[in-house]
């Protein structure tokens, strides 16, 4: 790929495909401004990949606050990870899979003076990302609640079906007399009264 800085496009040399790119701005306290970056290790040893800058900003903020862990999914719903700063690991919440991560030094990004229009555009994009993240969290919460209600309803139906099946099975195997004894004595008492009446008449 090469970047056309005039048209703000990323061009693929082999296919000619073009993708729009844009500049993003971060405060001097961000990892880029401080000259550090956060990475996670891939499948091979020393196969390190850089986190998205938005994720790095959250990690660096928690690191500077001396927090021991952070649930990154609270900020980015598509990232179900717990970051552990004590042993520098990334743990996937859904599977428990652990990956190493690290914080290393790099050249600090240059400082620039922004125009009011650039500041407004930057804040607008960040607000939009925050809104979309909140909507995604709410959507997933609704799905989880629906799934829990569905599972509870299915469990109740299965329990009811199980009780009916067991009762029918016992009725078939043991007959009415044993059924009365096990599941209720009303018919059994009636039979007893009738048998007593029969003896008295004799």
PDB file of C-alpha atoms in Angstrom:
ATOM      1  CA  UNK A   1       0.000   0.000   0.000  1.00  0.00           C
ATOM      2  CA  UNK A   2       0.947   3.633  -0.373  1.00  0.00           C
ATOM      3  CA  UNK A   3      -0.800   6.690   1.021  1.00  0.00           C
ATOM      4  CA  UNK A   4      -1.704   9.607  -1.199  1.00  0.00           C
ATOM      5  CA  UNK A   5      -1.437  12.562   1.170  1.00  0.00           C
ATOM      6  CA  UNK A   6      -3.136  14.885  -1.318  1.00  0.00           C
ATOM      7  CA  UNK A   7      -6.327  12.878  -1.781  1.00  0.00           C
ATOM      8  CA  UNK A   8      -6.117  11.091   1.614  1.00  0.00           C
ATOM      9  CA  UNK A   9      -6.387   7.671   0.025  1.00  0.00           C
ATOM     10  CA  UNK A  10      -4.675   4.357   0.707  1.00  0.00           C
ATOM     11  CA  UNK A  11      -3.898   2.617  -2.572  1.00  0.00           C
ATOM     12  CA  UNK A  12      -3.102  -1.057  -3.079  1.00  0.00           C
ATOM     13  CA  UNK A  13      -0.250  -1.394  -5.573  1.00  0.00           C
ATOM     14  CA  UNK A  14      -1.200  -4.904  -6.702  1.00  0.00           C
ATOM     15  CA  UNK A  15      -4.948  -4.367  -7.275  1.00  0.00           C
ATOM     16  CA  UNK A  16      -5.314  -0.600  -7.551  1.00  0.00           C
ATOM     17  CA  UNK A  17      -8.037  -0.613  -4.857  1.00  0.00           C
ATOM     18  CA  UNK A  18      -8.383   2.663  -2.997  1.00  0.00           C
ATOM     19  CA  UNK A  19      -9.525   3.313   0.576  1.00  0.00           C
ATOM     20  CA  UNK A  20     -10.201   6.616   2.250  1.00  0.00           C
ATOM     21  CA  UNK A  21      -7.918   7.554   5.156  1.00  0.00           C
ATOM     22  CA  UNK A  22      -8.010  10.462   7.589  1.00  0.00           C
ATOM     23  CA  UNK A  23      -5.930  12.084  10.283  1.00  0.00           C
ATOM     24  CA  UNK A  24      -6.828  11.664  13.917  1.00  0.00           C
ATOM     25  CA  UNK A  25      -5.628  13.757  16.806  1.00  0.00           C
ATOM     26  CA  UNK A  26      -4.852  12.729  20.382  1.00  0.00           C
ATOM     27  CA  UNK A  27      -3.778  14.681  23.465  1.00  0.00           C
ATOM     28  CA  UNK A  28      -0.141  14.881  24.503  1.00  0.00           C
ATOM     29  CA  UNK A  29      -0.929  12.496  27.395  1.00  0.00           C
ATOM     30  CA  UNK A  30      -1.886   9.700  24.996  1.00  0.00           C
ATOM     31  CA  UNK A  31       0.574   6.869  24.279  1.00  0.00           C
ATOM     32  CA  UNK A  32       1.475   8.439  20.930  1.00  0.00           C
ATOM     33  CA  UNK A  33       2.199  11.786  22.578  1.00  0.00           C
ATOM     34  CA  UNK A  34       4.239  10.194  25.380  1.00  0.00           C
ATOM     35  CA  UNK A  35       6.278   7.987  23.065  1.00  0.00           C
ATOM     36  CA  UNK A  36       4.937   4.574  24.131  1.00  0.00           C
ATOM     37  CA  UNK A  37       2.709   1.935  22.556  1.00  0.00           C
ATOM     38  CA  UNK A  38       0.773  -1.136  23.678  1.00  0.00           C
ATOM     39  CA  UNK A  39       1.003  -4.436  21.803  1.00  0.00           C
ATOM     40  CA  UNK A  40      -0.374  -7.983  22.061  1.00  0.00           C
ATOM     41  CA  UNK A  41       1.431 -11.168  21.029  1.00  0.00           C
ATOM     42  CA  UNK A  42       0.090 -13.273  18.167  1.00  0.00           C
ATOM     43  CA  UNK A  43       0.246 -17.013  17.598  1.00  0.00           C
ATOM     44  CA  UNK A  44       4.026 -17.074  17.205  1.00  0.00           C
ATOM     45  CA  UNK A  45       6.602 -15.957  19.752  1.00  0.00           C
ATOM     46  CA  UNK A  46       7.681 -12.339  19.225  1.00  0.00           C
ATOM     47  CA  UNK A  47       4.824 -11.825  16.745  1.00  0.00           C
ATOM     48  CA  UNK A  48       3.626  -8.538  18.216  1.00  0.00           C
ATOM     49  CA  UNK A  49       0.646  -6.502  17.010  1.00  0.00           C
ATOM     50  CA  UNK A  50      -0.203  -2.923  17.967  1.00  0.00           C
ATOM     51  CA  UNK A  51      -3.560  -2.184  19.581  1.00  0.00           C
ATOM     52  CA  UNK A  52      -5.793   0.386  17.922  1.00  0.00           C
ATOM     53  CA  UNK A  53      -4.941   3.831  19.224  1.00  0.00           C
ATOM     54  CA  UNK A  54      -8.352   4.205  20.874  1.00  0.00           C
ATOM     55  CA  UNK A  55      -7.663   1.037  22.891  1.00  0.00           C
ATOM     56  CA  UNK A  56      -4.142   2.196  23.705  1.00  0.00           C
ATOM     57  CA  UNK A  57      -5.487   5.440  25.141  1.00  0.00           C
ATOM     58  CA  UNK A  58      -7.732   3.512  27.553  1.00  0.00           C
ATOM     59  CA  UNK A  59      -4.919   1.125  28.502  1.00  0.00           C
ATOM     60  CA  UNK A  60      -2.452   3.932  29.131  1.00  0.00           C
ATOM     61  CA  UNK A  61      -4.950   5.842  31.252  1.00  0.00           C
ATOM     62  CA  UNK A  62      -5.575   2.773  33.447  1.00  0.00           C
ATOM     63  CA  UNK A  63      -1.852   2.033  33.630  1.00  0.00           C
ATOM     64  CA  UNK A  64      -1.088   5.554  34.840  1.00  0.00           C
ATOM     65  CA  UNK A  65      -3.817   5.250  37.475  1.00  0.00           C
ATOM     66  CA  UNK A  66      -2.051   2.098  38.725  1.00  0.00           C
ATOM     67  CA  UNK A  67      -5.143  -0.042  38.228  1.00  0.00           C
ATOM     68  CA  UNK A  68      -4.508  -3.780  38.358  1.00  0.00           C
ATOM     69  CA  UNK A  69      -7.051  -4.831  35.737  1.00  0.00           C
ATOM     70  CA  UNK A  70      -9.489  -3.283  33.284  1.00  0.00           C
ATOM     71  CA  UNK A  71     -12.475  -4.757  31.470  1.00  0.00           C
ATOM     72  CA  UNK A  72     -11.933  -3.328  27.999  1.00  0.00           C
ATOM     73  CA  UNK A  73     -15.365  -4.537  26.808  1.00  0.00           C
ATOM     74  CA  UNK A  74     -16.959  -1.743  28.852  1.00  0.00           C
ATOM     75  CA  UNK A  75     -15.368   0.704  26.433  1.00  0.00           C
ATOM     76  CA  UNK A  76     -15.384  -1.428  23.285  1.00  0.00           C
ATOM     77  CA  UNK A  77     -18.203  -4.034  23.237  1.00  0.00           C
ATOM     78  CA  UNK A  78     -16.553  -5.979  20.430  1.00  0.00           C
ATOM     79  CA  UNK A  79     -13.459  -6.624  22.565  1.00  0.00           C
ATOM     80  CA  UNK A  80     -14.373  -9.161  25.304  1.00  0.00           C
ATOM     81  CA  UNK A  81     -11.076  -8.940  27.175  1.00  0.00           C
ATOM     82  CA  UNK A  82      -9.791  -8.377  30.685  1.00  0.00           C
ATOM     83  CA  UNK A  83      -6.399  -6.649  30.708  1.00  0.00           C
ATOM     84  CA  UNK A  84      -4.216  -7.611  33.662  1.00  0.00           C
ATOM     85  CA  UNK A  85      -1.476  -5.073  34.346  1.00  0.00           C
ATOM     86  CA  UNK A  86       0.065  -7.174  37.136  1.00  0.00           C
ATOM     87  CA  UNK A  87       1.345  -9.865  34.761  1.00  0.00           C
ATOM     88  CA  UNK A  88       0.717  -7.997  31.478  1.00  0.00           C
ATOM     89  CA  UNK A  89      -1.767 -10.443  29.990  1.00  0.00           C
ATOM     90  CA  UNK A  90      -4.929 -10.181  27.936  1.00  0.00           C
ATOM     91  CA  UNK A  91      -7.634 -12.695  28.943  1.00  0.00           C
ATOM     92  CA  UNK A  92     -10.605 -13.447  26.692  1.00  0.00           C
ATOM     93  CA  UNK A  93     -13.738 -13.424  28.858  1.00  0.00           C
ATOM     94  CA  UNK A  94     -15.635 -15.995  26.798  1.00  0.00           C
ATOM     95  CA  UNK A  95     -12.930 -18.669  26.748  1.00  0.00           C
ATOM     96  CA  UNK A  96     -10.280 -17.728  29.322  1.00  0.00           C
ATOM     97  CA  UNK A  97      -7.582 -17.761  26.626  1.00  0.00           C
ATOM     98  CA  UNK A  98      -4.532 -15.756  27.685  1.00  0.00           C
ATOM     99  CA  UNK A  99      -2.162 -13.721  25.541  1.00  0.00           C
ATOM    100  CA  UNK A 100       0.872 -11.694  26.608  1.00  0.00           C
ATOM    101  CA  UNK A 101       0.825  -7.947  26.074  1.00  0.00           C
ATOM    102  CA  UNK A 102       3.479  -5.303  26.549  1.00  0.00           C
ATOM    103  CA  UNK A 103       4.142  -1.587  26.820  1.00  0.00           C
ATOM    104  CA  UNK A 104       7.234  -0.390  24.957  1.00  0.00           C
ATOM    105  CA  UNK A 105       8.906   2.878  24.059  1.00  0.00           C
ATOM    106  CA  UNK A 106       8.720   4.472  20.629  1.00  0.00           C
ATOM    107  CA  UNK A 107       9.305   7.874  19.080  1.00  0.00           C
ATOM    108  CA  UNK A 108       6.701  10.365  20.210  1.00  0.00           C
ATOM    109  CA  UNK A 109       4.309  11.668  17.589  1.00  0.00           C
ATOM    110  CA  UNK A 110       4.908  15.304  16.613  1.00  0.00           C
ATOM    111  CA  UNK A 111       2.924  18.037  18.298  1.00  0.00           C
ATOM    112  CA  UNK A 112       0.788  20.252  16.090  1.00  0.00           C
ATOM    113  CA  UNK A 113      -1.581  23.163  16.555  1.00  0.00           C
ATOM    114  CA  UNK A 114      -5.161  22.351  15.585  1.00  0.00           C
ATOM    115  CA  UNK A 115      -7.658  24.653  14.000  1.00  0.00           C
ATOM    116  CA  UNK A 116     -11.080  25.074  15.553  1.00  0.00           C
ATOM    117  CA  UNK A 117     -12.616  23.105  12.676  1.00  0.00           C
ATOM    118  CA  UNK A 118     -10.231  20.167  13.250  1.00  0.00           C
ATOM    119  CA  UNK A 119     -10.987  20.161  16.973  1.00  0.00           C
ATOM    120  CA  UNK A 120     -14.738  20.192  16.342  1.00  0.00           C
ATOM    121  CA  UNK A 121     -14.435  17.351  13.808  1.00  0.00           C
ATOM    122  CA  UNK A 122     -12.306  15.288  16.201  1.00  0.00           C
ATOM    123  CA  UNK A 123     -14.718  15.746  19.105  1.00  0.00           C
ATOM    124  CA  UNK A 124     -17.659  14.923  16.848  1.00  0.00           C
ATOM    125  CA  UNK A 125     -16.078  11.630  15.749  1.00  0.00           C
ATOM    126  CA  UNK A 126     -15.278  10.653  19.325  1.00  0.00           C
ATOM    127  CA  UNK A 127     -18.801  11.445  20.472  1.00  0.00           C
ATOM    128  CA  UNK A 128     -20.172   9.350  17.622  1.00  0.00           C
ATOM    129  CA  UNK A 129     -17.942   6.412  18.567  1.00  0.00           C
ATOM    130  CA  UNK A 130     -19.037   6.730  22.203  1.00  0.00           C
ATOM    131  CA  UNK A 131     -22.710   6.781  21.202  1.00  0.00           C
ATOM    132  CA  UNK A 132     -22.322   3.730  18.960  1.00  0.00           C
ATOM    133  CA  UNK A 133     -20.520   1.865  21.737  1.00  0.00           C
ATOM    134  CA  UNK A 134     -23.311   2.628  24.215  1.00  0.00           C
ATOM    135  CA  UNK A 135     -25.941   1.471  21.708  1.00  0.00           C
ATOM    136  CA  UNK A 136     -24.045  -1.755  21.149  1.00  0.00           C
ATOM    137  CA  UNK A 137     -23.855  -2.404  24.888  1.00  0.00           C
ATOM    138  CA  UNK A 138     -27.604  -1.829  25.248  1.00  0.00           C
ATOM    139  CA  UNK A 139     -28.326  -4.113  22.279  1.00  0.00           C
ATOM    140  CA  UNK A 140     -26.229  -6.926  23.752  1.00  0.00           C
ATOM    141  CA  UNK A 141     -27.842  -6.488  27.161  1.00  0.00           C
ATOM    142  CA  UNK A 142     -31.298  -6.816  25.593  1.00  0.00           C
ATOM    143  CA  UNK A 143     -30.239  -9.980  23.776  1.00  0.00           C
ATOM    144  CA  UNK A 144     -28.823 -11.465  26.992  1.00  0.00           C
ATOM    145  CA  UNK A 145     -32.053 -10.716  28.882  1.00  0.00           C
ATOM    146  CA  UNK A 146     -34.148 -12.263  26.124  1.00  0.00           C
ATOM    147  CA  UNK A 147     -31.952 -15.352  26.102  1.00  0.00           C
ATOM    148  CA  UNK A 148     -32.250 -15.711  29.886  1.00  0.00           C
ATOM    149  CA  UNK A 149     -36.059 -15.426  29.752  1.00  0.00           C
ATOM    150  CA  UNK A 150     -36.195 -17.936  26.911  1.00  0.00           C
ATOM    151  CA  UNK A 151     -33.979 -20.401  28.792  1.00  0.00           C
ATOM    152  CA  UNK A 152     -36.099 -20.057  31.958  1.00  0.00           C
ATOM    153  CA  UNK A 153     -39.292 -20.647  29.974  1.00  0.00           C
ATOM    154  CA  UNK A 154     -37.811 -23.667  28.182  1.00  0.00           C
ATOM    155  CA  UNK A 155     -36.561 -25.071  31.500  1.00  0.00           C
ATOM    156  CA  UNK A 156     -40.028 -24.769  33.056  1.00  0.00           C
ATOM    157  CA  UNK A 157     -41.620 -26.478  30.050  1.00  0.00           C
ATOM    158  CA  UNK A 158     -39.096 -29.315  30.184  1.00  0.00           C
ATOM    159  CA  UNK A 159     -39.674 -29.802  33.914  1.00  0.00           C
ATOM    160  CA  UNK A 160     -43.442 -29.942  33.372  1.00  0.00           C
ATOM    161  CA  UNK A 161     -43.062 -32.380  30.500  1.00  0.00           C
ATOM    162  CA  UNK A 162     -40.688 -34.463  32.604  1.00  0.00           C
ATOM    163  CA  UNK A 163     -43.191 -34.721  35.461  1.00  0.00           C
ATOM    164  CA  UNK A 164     -46.010 -35.697  33.100  1.00  0.00           C
ATOM    165  CA  UNK A 165     -43.840 -38.283  31.374  1.00  0.00           C
ATOM    166  CA  UNK A 166     -42.796 -39.861  34.665  1.00  0.00           C
ATOM    167  CA  UNK A 167     -46.382 -39.997  35.903  1.00  0.00           C
ATOM    168  CA  UNK A 168     -47.576 -41.626  32.683  1.00  0.00           C
ATOM    169  CA  UNK A 169     -44.744 -44.132  32.844  1.00  0.00           C
ATOM    170  CA  UNK A 170     -45.521 -45.121  36.428  1.00  0.00           C
ATOM    171  CA  UNK A 171     -49.245 -45.402  35.618  1.00  0.00           C
ATOM    172  CA  UNK A 172     -48.483 -47.728  32.748  1.00  0.00           C
ATOM    173  CA  UNK A 173     -46.037 -49.926  34.659  1.00  0.00           C
ATOM    174  CA  UNK A 174     -47.754 -50.159  38.041  1.00  0.00           C
ATOM    175  CA  UNK A 175     -51.452 -49.819  37.283  1.00  0.00           C
ATOM    176  CA  UNK A 176     -54.174 -47.744  38.932  1.00  0.00           C
ATOM    177  CA  UNK A 177     -53.866 -49.109  42.472  1.00  0.00           C
ATOM    178  CA  UNK A 178     -50.189 -48.243  42.757  1.00  0.00           C
ATOM    179  CA  UNK A 179     -50.811 -44.954  40.975  1.00  0.00           C
ATOM    180  CA  UNK A 180     -53.340 -43.921  43.629  1.00  0.00           C
ATOM    181  CA  UNK A 181     -50.915 -44.767  46.363  1.00  0.00           C
ATOM    182  CA  UNK A 182     -48.073 -42.757  44.803  1.00  0.00           C
ATOM    183  CA  UNK A 183     -49.823 -39.731  43.297  1.00  0.00           C
ATOM    184  CA  UNK A 184     -52.913 -39.256  45.457  1.00  0.00           C
ATOM    185  CA  UNK A 185     -55.170 -41.261  47.721  1.00  0.00           C
ATOM    186  CA  UNK A 186     -58.580 -39.958  46.661  1.00  0.00           C
ATOM    187  CA  UNK A 187     -59.514 -42.876  44.405  1.00  0.00           C
ATOM    188  CA  UNK A 188     -57.854 -45.312  46.796  1.00  0.00           C
ATOM    189  CA  UNK A 189     -59.990 -44.054  49.699  1.00  0.00           C
ATOM    190  CA  UNK A 190     -63.114 -44.307  47.579  1.00  0.00           C
ATOM    191  CA  UNK A 191     -62.262 -47.918  46.744  1.00  0.00           C
ATOM    192  CA  UNK A 192     -61.743 -48.640  50.445  1.00  0.00           C
ATOM    193  CA  UNK A 193     -65.137 -47.160  51.346  1.00  0.00           C
ATOM    194  CA  UNK A 194     -66.830 -49.226  48.654  1.00  0.00           C
ATOM    195  CA  UNK A 195     -65.133 -52.410  49.860  1.00  0.00           C
ATOM    196  CA  UNK A 196     -66.269 -51.709  53.456  1.00  0.00           C
ATOM    197  CA  UNK A 197     -69.836 -51.172  52.297  1.00  0.00           C
ATOM    198  CA  UNK A 198     -69.654 -54.455  50.439  1.00  0.00           C
ATOM    199  CA  UNK A 199     -68.600 -56.317  53.600  1.00  0.00           C
ATOM    200  CA  UNK A 200     -71.425 -54.774  55.651  1.00  0.00           C
ATOM    201  CA  UNK A 201     -74.041 -55.775  53.081  1.00  0.00           C
ATOM    202  CA  UNK A 202     -72.784 -59.347  53.230  1.00  0.00           C
TER     203      UNK A 202
END
